[in-house]
Amino acid sequence: MAVKITSVEPGSPAKHARIRKGDTLISINGNAITDVLDYRFYMTDEKLEILLCDEQKKLRTVFVEKDEYDDLGLEFETYLMDRQMGCKNKCIFCFVDQTPKGMRKSLYFKDDDTRMSFLFGNYTTLTNLKESDIQRIIKMHISPINISVHTMNPQLRVEMMKNPFAGEALKFVKMLTDGGIKVNTQMVLCPGYNDGEELEYTLSELSKLGENVQSISAVPVGLTKHREGLTLLRGFFPNEAKQVVETMERWGEIFLQKYGQRTAYASDEFYILAGKPFPDYDFYEDFSQLESGVGMMSMMLHDFALALSQADEPQKPHKVTVATGELAYPMLQGFAQQVKERFPQITVQVKKILNDFLGHSVTVAGLITGQDLLAQLEAVEIGDQLLIPANMLRHEQDKFLDDITLVEVSERLGVEVIPVENDAFELLDRMLYF
């Protein structure tokens, strides 16, 4: 499938070769271009023979010389240059299936696109791929790939993902690692399904795949109050969460001895559920699964202490409020106390926002809605600014999950609302310097 060019960057190699908006890109050096992976892989050569079709359906060939890996300078109708692959699974733990009606359309799309895994770090189950797709990944050395494994037991994977191909697709994990592709793997653990002995089996099987399995994370199933008609699931009890943490730490030691890296980690949420302290900063090595909630708390604790030790005296006293979810609340309370002890003229108030919209079992800040924020803060004396985690908002940082805008929240509360990234240095700056 050829792809249409929507714009050509001024001064780019493509512009110099007189490639035009409206042209259709057919091939580069004889290789058909069907999506962004083809384009990015084949355009890296220094000498390119590019076959195009103009808007009058006339074919022409242009030649481009450029430095290796320089961008050609073309843009297309969609970033992927193709339709995004949706998910064909019906996982018993799927969070999208637990999302109430009436929210924006994008929240109901189930992504399962390997290209998004490589480009943006999304996780893919591999269930909508063929062997030819895997060979293409290996040929292009698209690495790393993030894989939602969940279990290495083929029958159990079919049962949990409600896809008859889910078990067979596990062979692709070995094909990728044998082909030199690094993989990050994740397991959403559900009590009574893929924990306990099944977790031991999965870790054992992954350990056989060698050093190209660069990380393994275990995260607890997330359950909202909107589960009508779905598989009956529950959360982890503290003793069960403790067992998961101990299992992941024991296997981490096995990986460390065998391959020189810890590889296997339980998410921060498992440590909280188990009532266990977070491991030290160095435990997490390169923090390979921060986006899965692995090591985020340890990193923030370490970095906040460092940032506070280097902080300059604030120029004027003020008060800020930090809104967060239940999961991070104790840590942020600790940060507020540290600021008070170091700079008594600064008041940091931390407010825990309960998730009434999705249910109180959802404790992460990133799933808090604008309506819950407003309902629980309208009677609060906020002070000079309200700080919120940036992941409460979509990527454009203008709307919450329920489509309430940042401007609406600011106007309703009568205070400036500042989104803050998961960065302890930025967080402290916002607390201290108004």
PDB file of N, CA and C in Angstrom, residues 146-220:
ATOM      1  N   ASN A 146       8.058  -3.944  23.458  1.00  0.00           N
ATOM      2  CA  ASN A 146       7.413  -4.121  24.764  1.00  0.00           C
ATOM      3  C   ASN A 146       6.244  -5.092  24.616  1.00  0.00           C
ATOM      4  N   ILE A 147       6.264  -6.178  25.372  1.00  0.00           N
ATOM      5  CA  ILE A 147       5.300  -7.261  25.184  1.00  0.00           C
ATOM      6  C   ILE A 147       4.484  -7.494  26.449  1.00  0.00           C
ATOM      7  N   SER A 148       3.174  -7.496  26.301  1.00  0.00           N
ATOM      8  CA  SER A 148       2.275  -7.897  27.383  1.00  0.00           C
ATOM      9  C   SER A 148       2.194  -9.421  27.368  1.00  0.00           C
ATOM     10  N   VAL A 149       3.033 -10.049  28.176  1.00  0.00           N
ATOM     11  CA  VAL A 149       3.097 -11.511  28.198  1.00  0.00           C
ATOM     12  C   VAL A 149       1.964 -12.084  29.052  1.00  0.00           C
ATOM     13  N   HIS A 150       1.845 -11.584  30.273  1.00  0.00           N
ATOM     14  CA  HIS A 150       0.850 -12.003  31.265  1.00  0.00           C
ATOM     15  C   HIS A 150       1.107 -13.405  31.808  1.00  0.00           C
ATOM     16  N   THR A 151       1.363 -14.360  30.936  1.00  0.00           N
ATOM     17  CA  THR A 151       1.725 -15.704  31.348  1.00  0.00           C
ATOM     18  C   THR A 151       2.421 -16.390  30.188  1.00  0.00           C
ATOM     19  N   MET A 152       3.340 -17.306  30.505  1.00  0.00           N
ATOM     20  CA  MET A 152       3.989 -18.108  29.472  1.00  0.00           C
ATOM     21  C   MET A 152       3.333 -19.483  29.334  1.00  0.00           C
ATOM     22  N   ASN A 153       2.248 -19.687  30.042  1.00  0.00           N
ATOM     23  CA  ASN A 153       1.449 -20.908  29.914  1.00  0.00           C
ATOM     24  C   ASN A 153       0.459 -20.698  28.770  1.00  0.00           C
ATOM     25  N   PRO A 154       0.622 -21.413  27.634  1.00  0.00           N
ATOM     26  CA  PRO A 154      -0.230 -21.149  26.461  1.00  0.00           C
ATOM     27  C   PRO A 154      -1.720 -21.289  26.753  1.00  0.00           C
ATOM     28  N   GLN A 155      -2.114 -22.339  27.462  1.00  0.00           N
ATOM     29  CA  GLN A 155      -3.533 -22.554  27.734  1.00  0.00           C
ATOM     30  C   GLN A 155      -4.100 -21.459  28.635  1.00  0.00           C
ATOM     31  N   LEU A 156      -3.334 -21.103  29.651  1.00  0.00           N
ATOM     32  CA  LEU A 156      -3.794 -20.047  30.555  1.00  0.00           C
ATOM     33  C   LEU A 156      -3.866 -18.711  29.833  1.00  0.00           C
ATOM     34  N   ARG A 157      -2.939 -18.446  28.937  1.00  0.00           N
ATOM     35  CA  ARG A 157      -2.964 -17.184  28.178  1.00  0.00           C
ATOM     36  C   ARG A 157      -4.217 -17.100  27.313  1.00  0.00           C
ATOM     37  N   VAL A 158      -4.605 -18.207  26.708  1.00  0.00           N
ATOM     38  CA  VAL A 158      -5.852 -18.236  25.929  1.00  0.00           C
ATOM     39  C   VAL A 158      -7.036 -17.950  26.837  1.00  0.00           C
ATOM     40  N   GLU A 159      -7.045 -18.571  28.012  1.00  0.00           N
ATOM     41  CA  GLU A 159      -8.148 -18.380  28.957  1.00  0.00           C
ATOM     42  C   GLU A 159      -8.246 -16.937  29.430  1.00  0.00           C
ATOM     43  N   MET A 160      -7.104 -16.315  29.720  1.00  0.00           N
ATOM     44  CA  MET A 160      -7.116 -14.958  30.257  1.00  0.00           C
ATOM     45  C   MET A 160      -7.360 -13.906  29.195  1.00  0.00           C
ATOM     46  N   MET A 161      -6.930 -14.183  27.962  1.00  0.00           N
ATOM     47  CA  MET A 161      -7.029 -13.183  26.908  1.00  0.00           C
ATOM     48  C   MET A 161      -8.186 -13.441  25.950  1.00  0.00           C
ATOM     49  N   LYS A 162      -8.844 -14.583  26.117  1.00  0.00           N
ATOM     50  CA  LYS A 162     -10.020 -14.928  25.307  1.00  0.00           C
ATOM     51  C   LYS A 162      -9.736 -14.798  23.811  1.00  0.00           C
ATOM     52  N   ASN A 163      -8.552 -15.279  23.440  1.00  0.00           N
ATOM     53  CA  ASN A 163      -8.144 -15.270  22.033  1.00  0.00           C
ATOM     54  C   ASN A 163      -7.485 -16.615  21.761  1.00  0.00           C
ATOM     55  N   PRO A 164      -8.041 -17.419  20.844  1.00  0.00           N
ATOM     56  CA  PRO A 164      -7.488 -18.760  20.600  1.00  0.00           C
ATOM     57  C   PRO A 164      -6.051 -18.753  20.097  1.00  0.00           C
ATOM     58  N   PHE A 165      -5.573 -17.590  19.605  1.00  0.00           N
ATOM     59  CA  PHE A 165      -4.203 -17.490  19.098  1.00  0.00           C
ATOM     60  C   PHE A 165      -3.229 -17.025  20.175  1.00  0.00           C
ATOM     61  N   ALA A 166      -3.727 -16.673  21.345  1.00  0.00           N
ATOM     62  CA  ALA A 166      -2.883 -16.066  22.378  1.00  0.00           C
ATOM     63  C   ALA A 166      -1.757 -16.985  22.831  1.00  0.00           C
ATOM     64  N   GLY A 167      -2.027 -18.279  22.948  1.00  0.00           N
ATOM     65  CA  GLY A 167      -0.999 -19.217  23.366  1.00  0.00           C
ATOM     66  C   GLY A 167       0.044 -19.444  22.298  1.00  0.00           C
ATOM     67  N   GLU A 168      -0.417 -19.625  21.058  1.00  0.00           N
ATOM     68  CA  GLU A 168       0.500 -19.852  19.944  1.00  0.00           C
ATOM     69  C   GLU A 168       1.418 -18.656  19.724  1.00  0.00           C
ATOM     70  N   ALA A 169       0.920 -17.457  20.003  1.00  0.00           N
ATOM     71  CA  ALA A 169       1.711 -16.242  19.783  1.00  0.00           C
ATOM     72  C   ALA A 169       2.926 -16.156  20.701  1.00  0.00           C
ATOM     73  N   LEU A 170       2.955 -16.963  21.761  1.00  0.00           N
ATOM     74  CA  LEU A 170       4.109 -16.941  22.657  1.00  0.00           C
ATOM     75  C   LEU A 170       5.395 -17.365  21.952  1.00  0.00           C
ATOM     76  N   LYS A 171       5.267 -18.144  20.876  1.00  0.00           N
ATOM     77  CA  LYS A 171       6.475 -18.552  20.146  1.00  0.00           C
ATOM     78  C   LYS A 171       7.193 -17.343  19.553  1.00  0.00           C
ATOM     79  N   PHE A 172       6.443 -16.256  19.336  1.00  0.00           N
ATOM     80  CA  PHE A 172       7.049 -15.059  18.765  1.00  0.00           C
ATOM     81  C   PHE A 172       8.034 -14.408  19.740  1.00  0.00           C
ATOM     82  N   VAL A 173       7.792 -14.581  21.051  1.00  0.00           N
ATOM     83  CA  VAL A 173       8.717 -14.011  22.035  1.00  0.00           C
ATOM     84  C   VAL A 173      10.098 -14.632  21.855  1.00  0.00           C
ATOM     85  N   LYS A 174      10.144 -15.945  21.706  1.00  0.00           N
ATOM     86  CA  LYS A 174      11.420 -16.638  21.501  1.00  0.00           C
ATOM     87  C   LYS A 174      12.026 -16.274  20.150  1.00  0.00           C
ATOM     88  N   MET A 175      11.197 -16.173  19.103  1.00  0.00           N
ATOM     89  CA  MET A 175      11.713 -15.787  17.796  1.00  0.00           C
ATOM     90  C   MET A 175      12.390 -14.418  17.864  1.00  0.00           C
ATOM     91  N   LEU A 176      11.778 -13.498  18.580  1.00  0.00           N
ATOM     92  CA  LEU A 176      12.339 -12.150  18.700  1.00  0.00           C
ATOM     93  C   LEU A 176      13.669 -12.163  19.454  1.00  0.00           C
ATOM     94  N   THR A 177      13.693 -12.825  20.607  1.00  0.00           N
ATOM     95  CA  THR A 177      14.933 -12.836  21.394  1.00  0.00           C
ATOM     96  C   THR A 177      16.036 -13.603  20.670  1.00  0.00           C
ATOM     97  N   ASP A 178      15.675 -14.711  20.005  1.00  0.00           N
ATOM     98  CA  ASP A 178      16.674 -15.443  19.218  1.00  0.00           C
ATOM     99  C   ASP A 178      17.197 -14.598  18.062  1.00  0.00           C
ATOM    100  N   GLY A 179      16.343 -13.687  17.568  1.00  0.00           N
ATOM    101  CA  GLY A 179      16.723 -12.827  16.450  1.00  0.00           C
ATOM    102  C   GLY A 179      17.470 -11.571  16.866  1.00  0.00           C
ATOM    103  N   GLY A 180      17.810 -11.470  18.138  1.00  0.00           N
ATOM    104  CA  GLY A 180      18.587 -10.323  18.597  1.00  0.00           C
ATOM    105  C   GLY A 180      17.773  -9.125  19.014  1.00  0.00           C
ATOM    106  N   ILE A 181      16.461  -9.286  19.147  1.00  0.00           N
ATOM    107  CA  ILE A 181      15.592  -8.176  19.545  1.00  0.00           C
ATOM    108  C   ILE A 181      15.452  -8.151  21.064  1.00  0.00           C
ATOM    109  N   LYS A 182      15.713  -7.010  21.668  1.00  0.00           N
ATOM    110  CA  LYS A 182      15.500  -6.837  23.101  1.00  0.00           C
ATOM    111  C   LYS A 182      14.001  -6.720  23.377  1.00  0.00           C
ATOM    112  N   VAL A 183      13.539  -7.341  24.455  1.00  0.00           N
ATOM    113  CA  VAL A 183      12.131  -7.243  24.810  1.00  0.00           C
ATOM    114  C   VAL A 183      11.984  -6.842  26.271  1.00  0.00           C
ATOM    115  N   ASN A 184      11.019  -5.970  26.516  1.00  0.00           N
ATOM    116  CA  ASN A 184      10.555  -5.677  27.868  1.00  0.00           C
ATOM    117  C   ASN A 184       9.207  -6.366  28.020  1.00  0.00           C
ATOM    118  N   THR A 185       9.027  -7.108  29.083  1.00  0.00           N
ATOM    119  CA  THR A 185       7.796  -7.877  29.236  1.00  0.00           C
ATOM    120  C   THR A 185       7.046  -7.448  30.489  1.00  0.00           C
ATOM    121  N   GLN A 186       5.734  -7.558  30.404  1.00  0.00           N
ATOM    122  CA  GLN A 186       4.879  -7.155  31.514  1.00  0.00           C
ATOM    123  C   GLN A 186       3.841  -8.225  31.778  1.00  0.00           C
ATOM    124  N   MET A 187       3.511  -8.405  33.050  1.00  0.00           N
ATOM    125  CA  MET A 187       2.436  -9.304  33.450  1.00  0.00           C
ATOM    126  C   MET A 187       1.430  -8.531  34.294  1.00  0.00           C
ATOM    127  N   VAL A 188       0.179  -8.509  33.868  1.00  0.00           N
ATOM    128  CA  VAL A 188      -0.898  -8.024  34.732  1.00  0.00           C
ATOM    129  C   VAL A 188      -1.358  -9.237  35.534  1.00  0.00           C
ATOM    130  N   LEU A 189      -1.096  -9.214  36.830  1.00  0.00           N
ATOM    131  CA  LEU A 189      -1.404 -10.379  37.655  1.00  0.00           C
ATOM    132  C   LEU A 189      -2.814 -10.289  38.227  1.00  0.00           C
ATOM    133  N   CYS A 190      -3.530 -11.405  38.131  1.00  0.00           N
ATOM    134  CA  CYS A 190      -4.883 -11.534  38.658  1.00  0.00           C
ATOM    135  C   CYS A 190      -4.877 -12.655  39.691  1.00  0.00           C
ATOM    136  N   PRO A 191      -5.314 -12.404  40.920  1.00  0.00           N
ATOM    137  CA  PRO A 191      -5.298 -13.451  41.947  1.00  0.00           C
ATOM    138  C   PRO A 191      -6.050 -14.701  41.489  1.00  0.00           C
ATOM    139  N   GLY A 192      -5.405 -15.851  41.674  1.00  0.00           N
ATOM    140  CA  GLY A 192      -6.035 -17.115  41.307  1.00  0.00           C
ATOM    141  C   GLY A 192      -5.853 -17.509  39.861  1.00  0.00           C
ATOM    142  N   TYR A 193      -5.232 -16.654  39.071  1.00  0.00           N
ATOM    143  CA  TYR A 193      -5.000 -16.949  37.661  1.00  0.00           C
ATOM    144  C   TYR A 193      -3.505 -17.119  37.379  1.00  0.00           C
ATOM    145  N   ASN A 194      -2.781 -16.036  37.296  1.00  0.00           N
ATOM    146  CA  ASN A 194      -1.384 -16.105  36.859  1.00  0.00           C
ATOM    147  C   ASN A 194      -0.392 -15.715  37.945  1.00  0.00           C
ATOM    148  N   ASP A 195      -0.816 -15.793  39.213  1.00  0.00           N
ATOM    149  CA  ASP A 195       0.115 -15.587  40.318  1.00  0.00           C
ATOM    150  C   ASP A 195       0.551 -16.960  40.848  1.00  0.00           C
ATOM    151  N   GLY A 196       1.190 -16.994  42.009  1.00  0.00           N
ATOM    152  CA  GLY A 196       1.558 -18.265  42.625  1.00  0.00           C
ATOM    153  C   GLY A 196       2.448 -19.122  41.741  1.00  0.00           C
ATOM    154  N   GLU A 197       2.068 -20.394  41.579  1.00  0.00           N
ATOM    155  CA  GLU A 197       2.862 -21.336  40.787  1.00  0.00           C
ATOM    156  C   GLU A 197       2.948 -20.909  39.321  1.00  0.00           C
ATOM    157  N   GLU A 198       1.882 -20.297  38.814  1.00  0.00           N
ATOM    158  CA  GLU A 198       1.902 -19.856  37.415  1.00  0.00           C
ATOM    159  C   GLU A 198       2.914 -18.730  37.219  1.00  0.00           C
ATOM    160  N   LEU A 199       3.039 -17.851  38.186  1.00  0.00           N
ATOM    161  CA  LEU A 199       4.037 -16.783  38.118  1.00  0.00           C
ATOM    162  C   LEU A 199       5.442 -17.382  38.121  1.00  0.00           C
ATOM    163  N   GLU A 200       5.654 -18.376  38.963  1.00  0.00           N
ATOM    164  CA  GLU A 200       6.952 -19.071  38.993  1.00  0.00           C
ATOM    165  C   GLU A 200       7.260 -19.669  37.620  1.00  0.00           C
ATOM    166  N   TYR A 201       6.272 -20.298  37.007  1.00  0.00           N
ATOM    167  CA  TYR A 201       6.477 -20.918  35.698  1.00  0.00           C
ATOM    168  C   TYR A 201       6.824 -19.875  34.641  1.00  0.00           C
ATOM    169  N   THR A 202       6.098 -18.759  34.640  1.00  0.00           N
ATOM    170  CA  THR A 202       6.346 -17.707  33.651  1.00  0.00           C
ATOM    171  C   THR A 202       7.759 -17.154  33.791  1.00  0.00           C
ATOM    172  N   LEU A 203       8.176 -16.884  35.014  1.00  0.00           N
ATOM    173  CA  LEU A 203       9.525 -16.364  35.230  1.00  0.00           C
ATOM    174  C   LEU A 203      10.583 -17.384  34.824  1.00  0.00           C
ATOM    175  N   SER A 204      10.318 -18.647  35.090  1.00  0.00           N
ATOM    176  CA  SER A 204      11.257 -19.699  34.697  1.00  0.00           C
ATOM    177  C   SER A 204      11.395 -19.768  33.179  1.00  0.00           C
ATOM    178  N   GLU A 205      10.272 -19.703  32.468  1.00  0.00           N
ATOM    179  CA  GLU A 205      10.308 -19.758  31.000  1.00  0.00           C
ATOM    180  C   GLU A 205      10.996 -18.531  30.407  1.00  0.00           C
ATOM    181  N   LEU A 206      10.733 -17.366  30.952  1.00  0.00           N
ATOM    182  CA  LEU A 206      11.380 -16.152  30.451  1.00  0.00           C
ATOM    183  C   LEU A 206      12.885 -16.176  30.723  1.00  0.00           C
ATOM    184  N   SER A 207      13.276 -16.791  31.813  1.00  0.00           N
ATOM    185  CA  SER A 207      14.702 -16.853  32.143  1.00  0.00           C
ATOM    186  C   SER A 207      15.484 -17.696  31.135  1.00  0.00           C
ATOM    187  N   LYS A 208      14.786 -18.591  30.423  1.00  0.00           N
ATOM    188  CA  LYS A 208      15.439 -19.462  29.444  1.00  0.00           C
ATOM    189  C   LYS A 208      15.726 -18.734  28.122  1.00  0.00           C
ATOM    190  N   LEU A 209      15.162 -17.542  27.967  1.00  0.00           N
ATOM    191  CA  LEU A 209      15.274 -16.822  26.688  1.00  0.00           C
ATOM    192  C   LEU A 209      16.531 -15.956  26.599  1.00  0.00           C
ATOM    193  N   GLY A 210      17.276 -15.866  27.689  1.00  0.00           N
ATOM    194  CA  GLY A 210      18.563 -15.191  27.623  1.00  0.00           C
ATOM    195  C   GLY A 210      18.526 -13.708  27.927  1.00  0.00           C
ATOM    196  N   GLU A 211      19.639 -13.058  27.643  1.00  0.00           N
ATOM    197  CA  GLU A 211      19.841 -11.658  28.020  1.00  0.00           C
ATOM    198  C   GLU A 211      18.988 -10.682  27.218  1.00  0.00           C
ATOM    199  N   ASN A 212      18.406 -11.112  26.113  1.00  0.00           N
ATOM    200  CA  ASN A 212      17.566 -10.190  25.339  1.00  0.00           C
ATOM    201  C   ASN A 212      16.233  -9.915  26.007  1.00  0.00           C
ATOM    202  N   VAL A 213      15.879 -10.697  27.032  1.00  0.00           N
ATOM    203  CA  VAL A 213      14.769 -10.298  27.902  1.00  0.00           C
ATOM    204  C   VAL A 213      15.361  -9.294  28.883  1.00  0.00           C
ATOM    205  N   GLN A 214      15.186  -8.012  28.598  1.00  0.00           N
ATOM    206  CA  GLN A 214      15.912  -7.006  29.377  1.00  0.00           C
ATOM    207  C   GLN A 214      15.140  -6.521  30.601  1.00  0.00           C
ATOM    208  N   SER A 215      13.825  -6.796  30.651  1.00  0.00           N
ATOM    209  CA  SER A 215      13.083  -6.467  31.870  1.00  0.00           C
ATOM    210  C   SER A 215      11.773  -7.245  31.913  1.00  0.00           C
ATOM    211  N   ILE A 216      11.334  -7.517  33.151  1.00  0.00           N
ATOM    212  CA  ILE A 216      10.062  -8.204  33.408  1.00  0.00           C
ATOM    213  C   ILE A 216       9.394  -7.472  34.565  1.00  0.00           C
ATOM    214  N   SER A 217       8.169  -7.040  34.375  1.00  0.00           N
ATOM    215  CA  SER A 217       7.455  -6.382  35.472  1.00  0.00           C
ATOM    216  C   SER A 217       6.167  -7.129  35.784  1.00  0.00           C
ATOM    217  N   ALA A 218       5.803  -7.074  37.050  1.00  0.00           N
ATOM    218  CA  ALA A 218       4.518  -7.614  37.502  1.00  0.00           C
ATOM    219  C   ALA A 218       3.720  -6.470  38.102  1.00  0.00           C
ATOM    220  N   VAL A 219       2.521  -6.234  37.560  1.00  0.00           N
ATOM    221  CA  VAL A 219       1.647  -5.180  38.076  1.00  0.00           C
ATOM    222  C   VAL A 219       0.310  -5.808  38.470  1.00  0.00           C
ATOM    223  N   PRO A 220      -0.333  -5.307  39.519  1.00  0.00           N
ATOM    224  CA  PRO A 220      -1.619  -5.893  39.927  1.00  0.00           C
ATOM    225  C   PRO A 220      -2.755  -5.454  39.015  1.00  0.00           C
TER     226      PRO A 220
END
